[in-house]
């Protein structure tokens, strides 16, 4: 598994962020009854939007794009299975941030991932977060460390 997975306190920090409850739809599964490997990225997107909304991000401040995405599949996921997808900011840079995710059935980790987001101007060029928003990102991130 990936290095970020084994960092001490990773699960505690991820679970301190936002949580999204989902039920795996039959249409999200392959003919063998397993969840398709693209679906976690859809769940990550939904959780990421909730996280950005929780930090007060506004499109008037520019855009964010996913520059890098990763998912580690830990256990098989089946149709109608109830999941909770957690997301939290783990690092904040000048123009980017890393969001980590963990999807659980109860206490059992099913899959985990991370995305790197880059803040862009409306013209599509990387730009620094405003000091106010960067502070909100860092405060949200640091609240998970305690």
GROMACS .gro file of C-alpha atoms in nm:
model
  146
    1UNK     CA    1   0.000   0.000   0.000
    2UNK     CA    2   0.095   0.360  -0.047
    3UNK     CA    3   0.313   0.546   0.203
    4UNK     CA    4   0.043   0.797   0.311
    5UNK     CA    5  -0.166   0.504   0.428
    6UNK     CA    6   0.089   0.405   0.689
    7UNK     CA    7   0.151   0.750   0.834
    8UNK     CA    8   0.071   0.758   1.207
    9UNK     CA    9  -0.265   0.919   1.275
   10UNK     CA   10  -0.378   0.912   0.911
   11UNK     CA   11  -0.721   0.761   0.982
   12UNK     CA   12  -0.789   0.994   1.274
   13UNK     CA   13  -0.706   1.298   1.063
   14UNK     CA   14  -0.917   1.184   0.767
   15UNK     CA   15  -1.215   1.103   0.988
   16UNK     CA   16  -1.196   1.451   1.147
   17UNK     CA   17  -1.301   1.607   0.816
   18UNK     CA   18  -1.631   1.576   0.634
   19UNK     CA   19  -1.828   1.251   0.606
   20UNK     CA   20  -2.056   1.147   0.323
   21UNK     CA   21  -2.289   0.846   0.349
   22UNK     CA   22  -2.348   0.656   0.025
   23UNK     CA   23  -2.511   0.331  -0.075
   24UNK     CA   24  -2.345   0.150  -0.365
   25UNK     CA   25  -2.586   0.133  -0.657
   26UNK     CA   26  -2.623  -0.178  -0.867
   27UNK     CA   27  -2.530   0.028  -1.176
   28UNK     CA   28  -2.193   0.107  -1.015
   29UNK     CA   29  -2.095  -0.259  -1.018
   30UNK     CA   30  -1.950  -0.486  -1.285
   31UNK     CA   31  -2.110  -0.812  -1.404
   32UNK     CA   32  -1.931  -0.999  -1.123
   33UNK     CA   33  -2.104  -0.786  -0.860
   34UNK     CA   34  -1.797  -0.582  -0.756
   35UNK     CA   35  -1.796  -0.205  -0.747
   36UNK     CA   36  -1.632  -0.067  -1.064
   37UNK     CA   37  -1.284   0.073  -0.995
   38UNK     CA   38  -1.379   0.419  -1.127
   39UNK     CA   39  -1.658   0.474  -0.873
   40UNK     CA   40  -1.439   0.571  -0.574
   41UNK     CA   41  -1.328   0.879  -0.769
   42UNK     CA   42  -1.693   0.987  -0.800
   43UNK     CA   43  -1.737   0.943  -0.424
   44UNK     CA   44  -1.412   1.135  -0.366
   45UNK     CA   45  -1.545   1.418  -0.583
   46UNK     CA   46  -1.870   1.441  -0.386
   47UNK     CA   47  -1.680   1.445  -0.055
   48UNK     CA   48  -1.429   1.698  -0.192
   49UNK     CA   49  -1.710   1.938  -0.291
   50UNK     CA   50  -1.855   1.916   0.059
   51UNK     CA   51  -1.510   1.980   0.203
   52UNK     CA   52  -1.450   2.285  -0.017
   53UNK     CA   53  -1.793   2.419   0.075
   54UNK     CA   54  -1.712   2.365   0.444
   55UNK     CA   55  -1.399   2.579   0.403
   56UNK     CA   56  -1.590   2.856   0.224
   57UNK     CA   57  -1.440   2.817  -0.123
   58UNK     CA   58  -1.612   3.028  -0.387
   59UNK     CA   59  -1.581   3.016  -0.766
   60UNK     CA   60  -1.540   3.394  -0.764
   61UNK     CA   61  -1.194   3.322  -0.621
   62UNK     CA   62  -1.096   3.112  -0.924
   63UNK     CA   63  -1.112   2.739  -0.987
   64UNK     CA   64  -0.958   2.425  -0.848
   65UNK     CA   65  -0.864   2.128  -1.062
   66UNK     CA   66  -0.747   1.781  -0.970
   67UNK     CA   67  -0.382   1.758  -1.074
   68UNK     CA   68  -0.324   1.408  -0.936
   69UNK     CA   69  -0.555   1.135  -0.807
   70UNK     CA   70  -0.487   0.801  -0.646
   71UNK     CA   71  -0.695   0.521  -0.497
   72UNK     CA   72  -0.593   0.212  -0.304
   73UNK     CA   73  -0.850  -0.066  -0.309
   74UNK     CA   74  -0.835  -0.251   0.021
   75UNK     CA   75  -1.149  -0.468   0.027
   76UNK     CA   76  -1.417  -0.577  -0.213
   77UNK     CA   77  -1.725  -0.352  -0.227
   78UNK     CA   78  -2.064  -0.495  -0.326
   79UNK     CA   79  -2.397  -0.355  -0.450
   80UNK     CA   80  -2.622  -0.198  -0.184
   81UNK     CA   81  -2.334  -0.181   0.063
   82UNK     CA   82  -2.358   0.124   0.290
   83UNK     CA   83  -2.037   0.330   0.302
   84UNK     CA   84  -1.916   0.642   0.477
   85UNK     CA   85  -1.659   0.837   0.277
   86UNK     CA   86  -1.443   1.069   0.486
   87UNK     CA   87  -1.234   1.351   0.340
   88UNK     CA   88  -0.994   1.599   0.492
   89UNK     CA   89  -0.719   1.836   0.391
   90UNK     CA   90  -0.382   1.700   0.498
   91UNK     CA   91  -0.138   1.949   0.342
   92UNK     CA   92  -0.170   2.306   0.215
   93UNK     CA   93   0.074   2.471  -0.024
   94UNK     CA   94   0.084   2.816  -0.183
   95UNK     CA   95  -0.123   2.717  -0.488
   96UNK     CA   96  -0.236   2.365  -0.401
   97UNK     CA   97  -0.360   2.129  -0.132
   98UNK     CA   98  -0.381   1.754  -0.079
   99UNK     CA   99  -0.707   1.596   0.025
  100UNK     CA  100  -0.711   1.242   0.162
  101UNK     CA  101  -1.007   1.006   0.168
  102UNK     CA  102  -1.110   0.691   0.349
  103UNK     CA  103  -1.423   0.486   0.272
  104UNK     CA  104  -1.552   0.265   0.550
  105UNK     CA  105  -1.821   0.009   0.619
  106UNK     CA  106  -1.844   0.058   0.993
  107UNK     CA  107  -1.483   0.055   1.110
  108UNK     CA  108  -1.355  -0.151   0.816
  109UNK     CA  109  -1.153   0.044   0.559
  110UNK     CA  110  -1.263  -0.047   0.206
  111UNK     CA  111  -1.065   0.196  -0.007
  112UNK     CA  112  -0.859   0.508   0.047
  113UNK     CA  113  -0.717   0.778  -0.173
  114UNK     CA  114  -0.580   1.122  -0.221
  115UNK     CA  115  -0.609   1.406  -0.467
  116UNK     CA  116  -0.386   1.706  -0.523
  117UNK     CA  117  -0.582   2.018  -0.609
  118UNK     CA  118  -0.435   2.322  -0.782
  119UNK     CA  119  -0.590   2.668  -0.757
  120UNK     CA  120  -0.622   2.835  -1.099
  121UNK     CA  121  -0.720   3.175  -1.230
  122UNK     CA  122  -1.014   3.199  -1.468
  123UNK     CA  123  -0.751   3.203  -1.744
  124UNK     CA  124  -0.623   2.863  -1.630
  125UNK     CA  125  -0.293   2.963  -1.469
  126UNK     CA  126  -0.188   2.843  -1.122
  127UNK     CA  127  -0.235   3.115  -0.865
  128UNK     CA  128  -0.177   3.145  -0.493
  129UNK     CA  129  -0.465   3.104  -0.252
  130UNK     CA  130  -0.578   3.433  -0.104
  131UNK     CA  131  -0.421   3.472   0.242
  132UNK     CA  132  -0.766   3.454   0.399
  133UNK     CA  133  -0.863   3.131   0.222
  134UNK     CA  134  -0.522   2.969   0.276
  135UNK     CA  135  -0.567   3.043   0.647
  136UNK     CA  136  -0.909   2.872   0.641
  137UNK     CA  137  -0.759   2.567   0.467
  138UNK     CA  138  -0.477   2.546   0.720
  139UNK     CA  139  -0.714   2.589   1.014
  140UNK     CA  140  -0.939   2.312   0.881
  141UNK     CA  141  -0.634   2.090   0.828
  142UNK     CA  142  -0.483   2.168   1.170
  143UNK     CA  143  -0.809   2.102   1.352
  144UNK     CA  144  -0.765   1.738   1.250
  145UNK     CA  145  -0.420   1.711   1.407
  146UNK     CA  146  -0.539   1.764   1.765
   0.00000   0.00000   0.00000
